[in-house]
Coordinates of C-alpha atoms in Angstrom, one line a residue:
Chain B
X1310 CA 27.5 -66.6 115.0
X1311 CA 24.3 -65.2 113.5
X1312 CA 26.1 -63.0 111.1
X1313 CA 25.1 -64.8 107.9
X1314 CA 21.5 -65.3 108.8
X1315 CA 20.6 -61.9 110.1
X1316 CA 23.0 -59.2 109.2
X1317 CA 23.4 -59.9 105.5
X1318 CA 20.4 -58.9 103.5
X1319 CA 21.2 -59.5 99.9
X1320 CA 19.4 -57.5 97.4
X1321 CA 19.4 -58.5 93.8
X1322 CA 18.3 -56.1 91.1
X1323 CA 18.4 -56.3 87.4
X1324 CA 20.6 -53.6 85.9
X1325 CA 18.7 -51.4 83.5
X1326 CA 19.5 -51.4 79.8
X1327 CA 21.1 -54.8 79.5
X1328 CA 21.1 -56.3 76.1
X1329 CA 19.3 -59.6 75.6
X1330 CA 21.1 -62.4 73.8
X1331 CA 18.8 -63.9 71.2
X1332 CA 20.3 -67.3 71.0
X1333 CA 22.6 -68.7 73.6
X1334 CA 25.5 -70.5 71.9
X1335 CA 27.6 -70.2 75.0
X1336 CA 26.4 -73.3 76.8
X1337 CA 27.9 -76.2 78.8
X1338 CA 25.7 -79.2 78.8
X1339 CA 26.5 -81.2 81.9
X1340 CA 26.3 -84.9 81.2
X1341 CA 28.5 -87.9 81.5
X1342 CA 30.6 -87.0 78.5
X1343 CA 34.1 -85.5 78.8
X1344 CA 33.9 -81.8 79.2
X1345 CA 36.7 -79.5 78.2
X1346 CA 36.6 -76.7 80.8
X1347 CA 35.3 -73.5 79.2
X1348 CA 37.9 -70.8 79.1
X1349 CA 36.7 -67.5 80.7
X1350 CA 38.2 -64.2 81.7
X1351 CA 37.2 -62.3 84.8
X1352 CA 39.2 -59.1 85.0
X1353 CA 39.2 -57.5 88.5
X1354 CA 35.8 -55.9 89.1
X1355 CA 36.1 -52.1 88.8
X1356 CA 36.3 -50.5 92.3
X1357 CA 34.9 -47.0 93.1
X1358 CA 37.4 -46.5 96.0
X1359 CA 40.6 -48.0 97.6
X1360 CA 38.4 -49.8 100.1
X1361 CA 36.3 -51.2 97.3
X1362 CA 39.5 -52.3 95.5
X1363 CA 40.3 -54.7 98.3
X1364 CA 36.9 -56.3 98.2
X1365 CA 37.1 -56.4 94.4
X1366 CA 40.3 -58.4 94.5
X1367 CA 38.9 -60.8 97.1
X1368 CA 35.7 -61.3 95.2
X1369 CA 37.6 -62.0 92.0
X1370 CA 39.6 -64.7 93.9
X1371 CA 36.5 -66.4 95.3
X1372 CA 34.7 -66.2 92.0
X1373 CA 37.6 -67.9 90.2
X1374 CA 37.8 -70.6 93.0
X1375 CA 34.2 -71.4 92.5
X1376 CA 34.1 -71.5 88.8
X1377 CA 37.5 -73.3 88.3
X1378 CA 36.7 -75.5 91.3
X1379 CA 33.6 -76.8 89.5
X1380 CA 35.8 -78.4 86.9
X1381 CA 33.6 -76.8 84.2
X1382 CA 35.5 -73.6 83.7
X1383 CA 39.1 -72.6 83.2
X1384 CA 40.3 -69.1 84.1
X1385 CA 42.5 -67.3 81.6
X1386 CA 45.3 -65.6 83.6
X1387 CA 45.3 -61.8 83.6
X1388 CA 48.8 -61.8 82.2
X1389 CA 47.3 -63.0 78.9
X1390 CA 44.9 -60.1 78.7
X1391 CA 45.2 -57.7 75.7
X1392 CA 42.8 -55.1 77.0
X1393 CA 41.9 -54.1 80.5
X1394 CA 38.4 -53.2 81.8
X1395 CA 38.6 -49.9 83.6
X1396 CA 34.9 -48.9 83.4
X1397 CA 31.9 -51.2 84.0
X1398 CA 29.8 -49.4 81.4
X1399 CA 32.4 -49.0 78.7
X1400 CA 31.9 -51.1 75.5
X1401 CA 33.5 -54.5 75.6
X1402 CA 36.4 -55.0 73.2
X1403 CA 35.3 -58.4 72.0
X1404 CA 38.1 -58.8 69.6
X1405 CA 40.7 -58.6 72.4
X1406 CA 39.0 -61.3 74.4
X1407 CA 38.4 -63.5 71.3
X1408 CA 42.1 -63.3 70.6
X1409 CA 43.0 -65.0 73.9
X1410 CA 40.1 -67.5 73.4
X1411 CA 38.0 -66.3 76.3
X1412 CA 34.6 -67.7 75.5
X1413 CA 33.0 -66.0 78.4
X1414 CA 33.9 -62.7 79.9
X1415 CA 32.7 -61.6 83.4
X1416 CA 32.9 -57.8 84.1
X1417 CA 31.9 -56.2 87.3
X1418 CA 32.0 -53.2 89.6
X1419 CA 32.3 -52.9 93.3
X1420 CA 31.3 -50.0 95.5
X1421 CA 31.6 -49.5 99.2
X1422 CA 29.7 -46.9 101.3
X1423 CA 30.2 -47.3 105.0
X1424 CA 29.6 -51.0 105.7
X1425 CA 27.4 -51.3 102.6
X1426 CA 28.9 -53.3 99.7
X1427 CA 27.4 -53.3 96.2
X1428 CA 28.5 -55.7 93.5
X1429 CA 27.4 -55.5 89.9
X1430 CA 28.3 -57.9 87.2
X1431 CA 27.7 -58.8 83.5
X1432 CA 28.3 -62.0 81.7
X1433 CA 29.4 -61.8 78.0
X1434 CA 29.3 -64.4 75.3
X1435 CA 32.5 -63.2 73.6
X1436 CA 32.2 -65.1 70.3
X1437 CA 28.6 -64.0 69.9
X1438 CA 29.5 -60.5 70.9
X1439 CA 26.6 -60.2 73.2
X1440 CA 25.6 -60.2 76.8
X1441 CA 24.4 -63.5 78.2
X1442 CA 21.4 -62.8 80.5
X1443 CA 21.1 -59.4 82.2
X1444 CA 23.4 -57.6 84.4
X1445 CA 22.8 -58.2 88.1
X1446 CA 23.4 -56.2 91.3
X1447 CA 23.9 -57.6 94.8
X1448 CA 23.9 -55.4 97.8
X1449 CA 24.6 -56.1 101.5
X1450 CA 26.9 -55.5 104.3
X1451 CA 30.6 -55.7 103.7
X1452 CA 31.1 -58.9 105.8
X1453 CA 28.8 -60.7 103.4
X1454 CA 31.3 -60.1 100.5
X1455 CA 32.0 -63.9 100.1
X1456 CA 28.3 -64.6 99.7
X1457 CA 28.1 -62.0 97.0
X1458 CA 31.0 -63.6 95.2
X1459 CA 29.3 -67.0 95.4
X1460 CA 26.1 -65.5 94.1
X1461 CA 27.9 -64.0 91.1
X1462 CA 29.5 -67.5 90.5
X1463 CA 26.1 -69.2 90.8
X1464 CA 24.6 -66.8 88.3
X1465 CA 27.4 -67.4 85.8
X1466 CA 27.3 -71.2 86.4
X1467 CA 23.5 -71.2 86.0
X1468 CA 23.4 -69.1 82.8
X1469 CA 26.0 -71.2 81.1
X1470 CA 24.9 -74.6 82.2
X1471 CA 21.2 -73.9 82.3
X1472 CA 21.1 -75.6 85.8
X1473 CA 21.0 -74.2 89.3
X1474 CA 24.3 -73.4 91.0
X1475 CA 25.6 -74.6 94.3
X1476 CA 28.3 -72.1 95.5
X1477 CA 26.2 -70.0 97.9
X1478 CA 25.6 -72.9 100.2
X1479 CA 26.9 -74.3 103.5
X1480 CA 28.0 -77.6 104.8
X1481 CA 27.4 -79.1 108.3
X1482 CA 30.1 -81.6 109.2
X1483 CA 32.0 -83.2 112.1
X1484 CA 35.3 -81.6 112.9
X1485 CA 37.8 -84.3 114.0
X1486 CA 41.0 -84.0 115.9
X1487 CA 43.3 -86.4 117.8
X1488 CA 44.4 -89.9 117.2
X1489 CA 42.0 -92.7 116.1
X1490 CA 41.5 -94.1 119.5
X1491 CA 40.9 -90.8 121.2
X1492 CA 39.2 -88.9 118.4
X1493 CA 37.5 -85.7 119.4
X1494 CA 34.5 -84.7 117.4
X1495 CA 32.7 -81.4 117.2
X1496 CA 29.7 -80.3 115.2
X1497 CA 30.7 -77.6 112.8
X1498 CA 29.2 -75.6 109.9
X1499 CA 31.0 -73.8 107.1
X1500 CA 30.6 -72.4 103.6
X1501 CA 30.7 -75.1 101.0
X1502 CA 34.3 -74.1 100.1
X1503 CA 35.6 -74.4 103.7
X1504 CA 35.4 -70.7 104.7
X1505 CA 33.7 -69.3 107.8
X1506 CA 33.9 -72.4 110.0
X1507 CA 31.7 -72.1 113.1
X1508 CA 31.7 -74.8 115.8
X1509 CA 28.3 -75.6 117.2
X1510 CA 29.2 -78.1 120.0
X1511 CA 32.3 -78.8 122.1
X1512 CA 34.1 -82.1 122.0
X1513 CA 32.9 -83.4 125.3
X1514 CA 30.5 -85.9 123.7
X1515 CA 30.8 -87.9 120.4
X1516 CA 28.7 -86.3 117.7
X1517 CA 27.9 -88.0 114.4
X1518 CA 26.3 -87.3 111.0
X1519 CA 24.7 -83.9 111.0
X1520 CA 21.8 -83.4 108.5
X1521 CA 20.5 -80.1 107.2
X1522 CA 16.8 -79.4 107.1
X1523 CA 15.4 -78.6 103.6
X1524 CA 15.4 -74.9 104.4
X1525 CA 18.8 -74.9 106.0
X1526 CA 17.7 -73.5 109.3
X1527 CA 18.0 -76.6 111.4
X1528 CA 20.5 -79.5 111.8
X1529 CA 19.7 -83.0 113.0
X1530 CA 22.6 -85.0 114.5
X1531 CA 23.4 -87.9 116.8
X1532 CA 25.2 -87.1 120.1
X1533 CA 26.4 -89.3 123.0
X1534 CA 25.6 -86.5 125.5
X1535 CA 24.1 -88.4 128.4
X1536 CA 26.1 -91.6 127.6
X1537 CA 23.9 -93.1 124.8
X1538 CA 23.4 -92.1 121.2
X1539 CA 20.3 -90.0 120.8
X1540 CA 19.1 -87.7 118.1
X1541 CA 19.4 -84.0 118.7
X1542 CA 18.0 -81.0 116.7
X1543 CA 19.8 -77.7 116.5
X1544 CA 18.6 -74.3 115.4
X1545 CA 21.5 -73.0 113.3
X1546 CA 20.7 -69.3 113.9
X1547 CA 20.3 -69.5 117.6
X1548 CA 22.8 -72.3 118.1
X1549 CA 20.3 -73.9 120.5
X1550 CA 19.9 -77.7 120.6
X1551 CA 17.6 -80.1 122.3
X1552 CA 17.2 -83.9 122.4
X1553 CA 14.6 -84.9 119.8
X1554 CA 14.3 -88.6 120.4
X1555 CA 14.9 -90.4 123.7
X1556 CA 13.4 -93.6 124.9
X1557 CA 14.9 -95.5 127.9
X1558 CA 16.9 -98.6 126.9
X1559 CA 17.2 -97.6 123.2
X1560 CA 19.6 -95.8 121.0
X1561 CA 18.6 -93.6 118.1
X1562 CA 20.8 -92.5 115.2
X1563 CA 20.9 -91.9 111.4
X1564 CA 18.3 -89.1 111.4
X1565 CA 17.2 -87.3 108.2
X1566 CA 14.5 -84.7 107.5
X1567 CA 11.6 -85.2 105.2
X1568 CA 11.4 -82.8 102.2
X1569 CA 8.8 -80.7 104.0
X1570 CA 11.0 -80.5 107.1
X1571 CA 8.2 -81.7 109.4
X1572 CA 9.2 -85.4 109.8
X1573 CA 12.4 -87.1 110.9
X1574 CA 13.3 -90.5 109.6
X1575 CA 15.7 -92.4 111.9
X1576 CA 17.0 -95.7 113.2
X1577 CA 16.1 -97.0 116.6
X1578 CA 18.1 -99.9 118.2
X1579 CA 16.1 -101.8 120.8
X1580 CA 17.1 -105.1 122.2
X1581 CA 19.9 -105.3 119.7
X1582 CA 17.6 -104.9 116.7
X1583 CA 17.7 -101.7 114.6
X1584 CA 14.6 -100.6 112.7
X1585 CA 13.3 -97.5 110.9
X1586 CA 11.0 -95.0 112.4
X1587 CA 9.4 -91.7 111.3
X1588 CA 8.7 -89.0 113.9
X1589 CA 6.6 -85.9 113.5
X1590 CA 8.7 -83.2 114.9
X1591 CA 5.8 -81.0 116.1
X1592 CA 3.9 -83.8 117.9
X1593 CA 6.8 -86.0 118.9
X1594 CA 4.8 -89.0 117.7
X1595 CA 6.8 -91.9 116.1
X1596 CA 5.6 -94.4 113.6
X1597 CA 7.5 -97.7 113.1
X1598 CA 8.2 -98.3 109.5
X1599 CA 10.1 -101.7 109.5
X1600 CA 10.0 -104.6 111.9
X1601 CA 12.5 -107.3 110.9
X1602 CA 15.2 -109.0 112.9
X1603 CA 17.7 -107.6 110.4
X1604 CA 19.5 -104.2 110.6
X1605 CA 17.5 -101.4 108.9
X1606 CA 19.3 -98.0 108.9
X1607 CA 20.5 -95.0 106.9
X1608 CA 17.1 -93.9 105.5
X1609 CA 16.7 -91.1 103.0
X1610 CA 13.5 -89.7 101.4
X1611 CA 12.9 -89.2 97.7
X1612 CA 12.6 -85.5 97.0
X1613 CA 8.8 -85.8 96.6
X1614 CA 8.6 -87.5 100.0
X1615 CA 6.8 -90.5 98.7
X1616 CA 9.5 -93.1 99.0
X1617 CA 12.4 -94.1 101.3
X1618 CA 15.7 -95.6 100.3
X1619 CA 17.6 -97.4 103.1
X1620 CA 20.2 -100.0 104.0
X1621 CA 19.3 -103.4 105.3
X1622 CA 21.2 -106.7 105.8
X1623 CA 18.0 -108.8 105.6
X1624 CA 19.6 -110.7 102.7
X1625 CA 22.7 -111.5 104.7
X1626 CA 24.8 -108.5 103.7
X1627 CA 24.1 -104.8 103.7
X1628 CA 22.1 -103.8 100.6
X1629 CA 19.9 -101.0 99.4
X1630 CA 16.1 -101.1 99.4
X1631 CA 13.3 -98.8 98.4
X1632 CA 9.9 -98.7 100.1
X1633 CA 6.9 -96.4 100.4
X1634 CA 7.3 -93.6 102.9
X1635 CA 4.6 -95.3 105.0
X1636 CA 6.6 -98.5 105.2
X1637 CA 5.6 -101.9 103.9
X1638 CA 7.1 -104.1 101.3
X1639 CA 10.6 -103.0 100.2
X1640 CA 12.3 -103.6 96.9
X1641 CA 16.0 -104.4 96.7
X1642 CA 17.8 -102.2 94.3
X1643 CA 21.5 -103.0 94.8
X1644 CA 22.8 -106.2 93.1
X1645 CA 26.4 -105.7 92.4
X1646 CA 29.3 -107.4 94.2
X1647 CA 29.9 -106.1 97.6
X1648 CA 28.1 -104.3 100.5
X1649 CA 26.1 -101.1 100.1
X1650 CA 25.2 -98.5 102.6
X1651 CA 24.3 -94.8 103.3
X1652 CA 22.0 -94.3 100.3
X1653 CA 21.0 -90.7 99.6
X1654 CA 18.4 -89.6 97.1
X1655 CA 19.6 -86.8 94.8
X1656 CA 17.7 -83.5 95.1
X1657 CA 16.9 -83.9 91.4
X1658 CA 15.3 -87.2 92.1
X1659 CA 17.2 -89.0 89.3
X1660 CA 20.0 -90.8 91.2
X1661 CA 20.8 -92.4 94.5
X1662 CA 24.3 -91.9 95.9
X1663 CA 25.7 -94.6 98.1
X1664 CA 28.8 -96.1 99.8
X1665 CA 30.0 -99.4 98.5
X1666 CA 32.5 -101.8 100.1
X1667 CA 34.0 -104.3 97.8
X1668 CA 37.2 -106.4 97.9
X1669 CA 38.6 -104.4 100.8
X1670 CA 38.1 -101.0 99.2
X1671 CA 35.4 -98.4 99.6
X1672 CA 33.7 -96.4 96.9
X1673 CA 31.2 -93.6 96.5
X1674 CA 28.8 -94.4 93.7
X1675 CA 25.6 -93.5 92.1
X1676 CA 22.8 -95.5 90.5
X1677 CA 19.4 -94.9 89.1
X1678 CA 16.6 -95.1 91.6
X1679 CA 15.7 -98.6 90.3
X1680 CA 19.3 -99.7 90.9
X1681 CA 20.3 -99.7 87.2
X1682 CA 23.4 -97.9 85.7
X1683 CA 25.5 -98.2 88.8
X1684 CA 28.7 -96.2 88.5
X1685 CA 31.5 -95.9 91.0
X1686 CA 33.0 -92.4 91.3
X1687 CA 35.8 -92.9 93.8
X1688 CA 38.0 -95.6 95.3
X1689 CA 40.1 -95.6 98.4
X1690 CA 40.8 -97.3 101.7
X1691 CA 37.7 -95.8 103.2
X1692 CA 35.2 -93.5 101.5
X1693 CA 31.8 -93.1 102.9
X1694 CA 28.7 -90.9 103.6
X1695 CA 27.9 -89.0 100.4
X1696 CA 25.9 -85.8 100.4
X1697 CA 24.5 -84.0 97.4
X1698 CA 25.2 -80.4 96.3
X1699 CA 21.9 -78.4 96.0
X1700 CA 21.8 -78.9 92.2
X1701 CA 22.5 -82.6 92.3
X1702 CA 25.7 -82.3 90.3
X1703 CA 28.4 -82.7 93.0
X1704 CA 28.9 -85.1 95.9
X1705 CA 30.8 -84.4 99.0
X1706 CA 31.9 -87.3 101.3
X1707 CA 34.3 -88.5 104.0
X1708 CA 37.7 -90.1 103.1
X1709 CA 39.7 -91.7 105.9
X1710 CA 43.2 -92.8 105.4
X1711 CA 44.7 -96.1 106.5
X1712 CA 46.6 -97.1 109.5
X1713 CA 47.5 -95.8 113.0
X1714 CA 47.9 -92.2 111.8
X1715 CA 44.6 -92.4 109.8
X1716 CA 42.8 -89.1 109.4
X1717 CA 39.4 -88.2 108.1
X1718 CA 38.9 -85.4 105.5
X1719 CA 36.2 -84.1 103.3
X1720 CA 36.3 -84.5 99.5
X1721 CA 34.1 -83.6 96.6
X1722 CA 33.6 -85.2 93.2
X1723 CA 31.2 -84.6 90.4
X1724 CA 28.7 -87.2 89.4
X1725 CA 30.7 -88.1 86.3
X1726 CA 33.6 -89.1 88.7
X1727 CA 35.7 -86.2 87.6
X1728 CA 37.1 -83.3 89.6
X1729 CA 37.9 -85.2 92.8
X1730 CA 39.1 -82.5 95.3
X1731 CA 39.8 -82.2 99.0
X1732 CA 37.6 -79.7 100.8
X1733 CA 39.7 -77.4 103.1
X1734 CA 38.9 -77.7 106.8
X1735 CA 40.9 -76.5 109.8
X1736 CA 41.2 -80.0 111.3
X1737 CA 40.0 -83.4 110.1
X1738 CA 36.4 -83.6 108.8
X1739 CA 33.7 -86.2 108.4
X1740 CA 30.0 -86.7 107.7
X1741 CA 29.3 -83.7 105.5
X1742 CA 25.8 -82.5 104.9
X1743 CA 25.3 -80.0 102.1
X1744 CA 22.7 -77.3 102.7
X1745 CA 20.2 -76.0 100.1
X1746 CA 21.2 -72.9 98.2
X1747 CA 20.9 -69.9 100.5
X1748 CA 18.2 -67.4 99.8
Chain Q
X473 CA 48.7 -114.7 125.6
X474 CA 50.9 -115.7 128.6
X475 CA 48.7 -115.2 131.6
X476 CA 51.6 -114.6 133.9
X477 CA 53.2 -111.9 131.9
X478 CA 49.8 -110.3 131.4
X479 CA 49.2 -110.2 135.2
X480 CA 52.7 -108.7 135.7
X481 CA 51.8 -105.9 133.4
X482 CA 48.5 -105.4 135.2
X483 CA 50.3 -105.4 138.6
X484 CA 52.3 -102.4 137.4
X485 CA 49.3 -100.6 136.2
X486 CA 47.5 -101.2 139.5
X487 CA 50.4 -99.7 141.3
X488 CA 49.9 -96.6 139.4
X489 CA 46.1 -96.5 139.9
X490 CA 46.0 -98.0 143.4
X491 CA 44.3 -95.0 144.9
X492 CA 41.2 -95.4 142.7
X493 CA 38.2 -95.5 144.9
X494 CA 35.5 -98.1 143.9
X495 CA 32.9 -95.4 144.6
X496 CA 34.3 -93.5 141.6
X497 CA 32.7 -96.2 139.4
X498 CA 29.4 -94.6 140.2
X499 CA 29.5 -92.3 137.2
X500 CA 29.1 -94.8 134.4
X501 CA 30.5 -92.5 131.8
X502 CA 33.4 -91.2 133.8
X503 CA 34.6 -94.8 134.3
X504 CA 35.0 -95.3 130.6
X505 CA 35.3 -92.1 128.7
X506 CA 36.8 -93.8 125.7
X507 CA 34.2 -96.4 125.6
X508 CA 37.1 -98.9 125.4
X509 CA 36.7 -100.5 128.8
X510 CA 40.0 -98.9 129.5
X511 CA 41.9 -99.0 132.8
X512 CA 42.6 -101.9 135.0
X513 CA 39.7 -101.1 137.3
X514 CA 40.0 -100.7 141.0
X515 CA 41.1 -103.1 143.7
X516 CA 43.6 -105.9 143.4
X517 CA 43.4 -108.6 140.8
X518 CA 44.1 -111.0 143.7
X519 CA 40.8 -109.9 145.3
X520 CA 38.0 -111.9 143.6
X521 CA 35.4 -109.3 144.6
X522 CA 37.3 -106.4 142.9
X523 CA 36.5 -104.8 139.6
X524 CA 40.2 -105.4 138.7
X525 CA 39.5 -109.1 139.1
X526 CA 36.5 -108.9 136.9
X527 CA 38.2 -106.8 134.2
X528 CA 41.5 -108.7 134.1
X529 CA 41.2 -112.2 135.6
X530 CA 37.8 -113.0 134.2
X531 CA 38.1 -110.6 131.2
X532 CA 35.8 -107.7 130.6
X533 CA 35.4 -108.3 126.9
X534 CA 34.5 -110.8 124.2
X535 CA 35.4 -110.7 120.6
X536 CA 33.4 -111.3 117.4
X537 CA 34.0 -112.4 113.8
X538 CA 33.5 -109.9 110.9
X539 CA 29.8 -108.7 110.7
X540 CA 28.8 -111.3 113.3
X541 CA 27.3 -111.1 116.8
X542 CA 27.3 -114.8 117.6
X543 CA 29.2 -115.8 120.7
X544 CA 32.1 -118.2 120.3
X545 CA 32.7 -120.9 122.9
X546 CA 35.4 -118.7 124.4
X547 CA 33.1 -115.7 124.6
X548 CA 30.5 -117.8 126.3
X549 CA 33.0 -119.0 128.8
X550 CA 34.0 -115.4 129.6
X551 CA 30.4 -114.2 129.8
X552 CA 29.6 -117.2 132.0
X553 CA 32.3 -116.2 134.5
X554 CA 31.1 -112.5 134.3
X555 CA 27.6 -113.7 135.1
X556 CA 28.9 -115.6 138.1
X557 CA 30.8 -112.6 139.3
X558 CA 27.8 -110.3 138.9
X559 CA 25.5 -112.7 140.8
X560 CA 28.0 -112.6 143.7
X561 CA 28.8 -109.0 143.6
X562 CA 25.4 -107.4 143.6
X563 CA 26.7 -103.9 144.4
X564 CA 27.7 -103.6 140.7
X565 CA 25.7 -103.3 137.6
X566 CA 27.1 -103.2 134.1
X567 CA 26.9 -101.3 130.8
X568 CA 27.8 -103.5 127.9
X569 CA 29.5 -101.5 125.1
X570 CA 29.3 -102.9 121.6
X571 CA 32.0 -102.0 119.1
X572 CA 32.9 -102.6 115.5
X573 CA 36.0 -102.4 113.4
X574 CA 36.4 -99.6 110.9
X575 CA 35.4 -101.7 107.9
X576 CA 31.9 -100.6 107.4
X577 CA 29.8 -97.4 107.4
X578 CA 29.2 -95.5 110.5
X579 CA 25.5 -96.2 110.6
X580 CA 25.8 -100.0 110.0
X581 CA 28.5 -100.3 112.6
X582 CA 26.4 -98.5 115.2
X583 CA 23.6 -101.1 114.5
X584 CA 26.1 -103.9 114.5
X585 CA 27.6 -102.8 117.9
X586 CA 24.1 -102.7 119.3
X587 CA 23.6 -106.3 118.2
X588 CA 26.9 -107.4 119.8
X589 CA 26.2 -105.6 123.1
X590 CA 22.8 -107.2 123.1
X591 CA 24.1 -110.7 122.4
X592 CA 26.4 -110.4 125.5
X593 CA 23.6 -109.0 127.6
X594 CA 21.2 -111.8 126.6
X595 CA 23.8 -114.3 127.5
X596 CA 24.4 -112.8 130.9
X597 CA 20.6 -112.8 131.5
X598 CA 20.4 -116.5 130.4
X599 CA 22.9 -117.2 133.2
X600 CA 20.8 -115.5 135.8
X601 CA 21.8 -111.9 135.9
X602 CA 18.7 -109.6 136.1
X603 CA 18.2 -107.6 132.9
X604 CA 17.5 -104.5 135.0
X605 CA 21.2 -104.5 136.0
X606 CA 22.4 -104.5 132.4
X607 CA 22.4 -101.6 130.0
X608 CA 23.8 -101.6 126.5
X609 CA 25.3 -98.9 124.3
X610 CA 26.9 -99.1 120.9
X611 CA 29.9 -97.1 119.9
X612 CA 30.0 -98.5 116.3
X613 CA 33.5 -97.8 115.0
X614 CA 33.9 -94.6 117.0
X615 CA 36.2 -96.0 119.8
X616 CA 38.7 -98.5 118.5
X617 CA 41.3 -99.7 121.1
X618 CA 43.7 -100.8 118.4
X619 CA 44.5 -98.3 115.6
X620 CA 46.3 -100.3 112.9
X621 CA 44.3 -101.0 109.7
X622 CA 44.9 -104.8 109.8
X623 CA 43.0 -107.8 110.9
X624 CA 45.3 -107.9 114.0
X625 CA 43.7 -104.7 115.2
X626 CA 40.3 -105.2 113.7
X627 CA 39.8 -108.5 115.6
X628 CA 40.4 -106.7 118.9
X629 CA 38.1 -103.9 118.0
X630 CA 35.1 -106.1 117.2
X631 CA 34.2 -106.5 120.8
X632 CA 31.6 -106.2 123.6
X633 CA 33.0 -104.8 126.8
X634 CA 31.2 -105.3 130.1
X635 CA 31.9 -102.1 132.0
X636 CA 31.0 -102.2 135.7
X637 CA 29.0 -99.4 137.2
X638 CA 27.6 -98.7 140.6
X639 CA 24.7 -96.6 139.5
X640 CA 21.5 -98.4 140.3
X641 CA 19.1 -96.7 137.9
X642 CA 18.9 -99.9 135.8

């Protein structure tokens, strides 16, 4: 279970002698305009042994899945290649790659020694005939090969878009099985692309809505263990959990970490009324942030920790409000037709993602933090619970299908509303929480 | 609903579960793993002191309108009869489970279920049942009893279910 956290030590080193590109014409600017995916070629990384060849092929596949899956890149199939890359250090035949309109070329090498795996790569701007950035080398144990592939993809994405990547990240979620009226739920964690699923709880109690800590080492969630919903905190590396919040005669749910990881925001229901509280994890002291007869729930901090966006039905229907992190007066920010819930502040600070229910349909949407420029990204029978990718460019959420055989699954969509994709999970899945990029 | 045919069905169920010992009710969670107030309860419907009578003849649940936690006249009548029963049968306590239909976010529905359970609890207290005998729990939309995605099912899922227990921790 601890494989990723302890046994994989990734070393990154600049490769000597890499050429510096003067200007960087190879660039995708991510905005709301239509993007034609950038065509690239990634010939199999050159292996130094038959064992390395197997890893090279797998790494190439994960790299391509990451880049193509982002919706920003299009892989040129190897059948179109004019030249092959048989040596990592041989000069690149730019004309051959230009001829098949590969704007970017990724070359690499893989070597294996015992259980040590080393991956080197270079990114080339084919039309400029120059390297983009410097060559990089990642080294670790062989069972970390997927992470190395994700790290290469993050580097490529980052160099071409000028923004951070999101591929070397994990997702905590609720694995669901069984029919709607006997749904079994287990807390699980996996790579962002659905690989390496680990189960963290059994299905003896209902578990809901895990939330990663800002450093990715802990997960908050709600569990019915003991018969009532209470907030639990789990150490991901040790797979040890404990009850964080428990007060007789109350229910606590909808927890979320503060950006510094030291405070938990949550909802507490007492006497039928649900309000927001903040708890210092170290001291266990809670501060009440709202006290109204209405429902206040689903709180989320701004990335600087100064403000909280939350959901309240104080106006008669659930809407979104922003207040200071210390509580007090709240400003309503949602004014469209319908009901709004589960607001989540983007890690970039620029947008708030939310669930919207309107005319019998559910949507995932984004708006500016003052409520302006609302845009709906999805529509279905039931979409809910958005979570942001570490770079604030992609949103993952739960989609549940209609009717007696309804099933929950994870989907992702980018913030322009393009590239809607199912996320592969072994069973059904719900309530995703995206981790920060792994170190 | 035709009461006679309903009771007939219950009679059949009871025949299958007739061996249930009332003492088994002691584990509040084990009684109702699905949070759906499932099962006919123990004893005979014809015995007014039995949980079966409470669950079926009185009715263990009340229903709510969309987004609402106000009690209809019918709900008040059911809860009034529940209160009478609880005042007579003091060996039993109750956990009131609040539920919502699937139209709403998970968090909001948890809060809404808490409101509904509390509305039922407050009504029972207003009719004389000691608050120390009544717990509440919300399941939000996690435990529907009907699974279609139509109002026919939603209306039955928006409910507060009074589940009898024999634990006296109050």
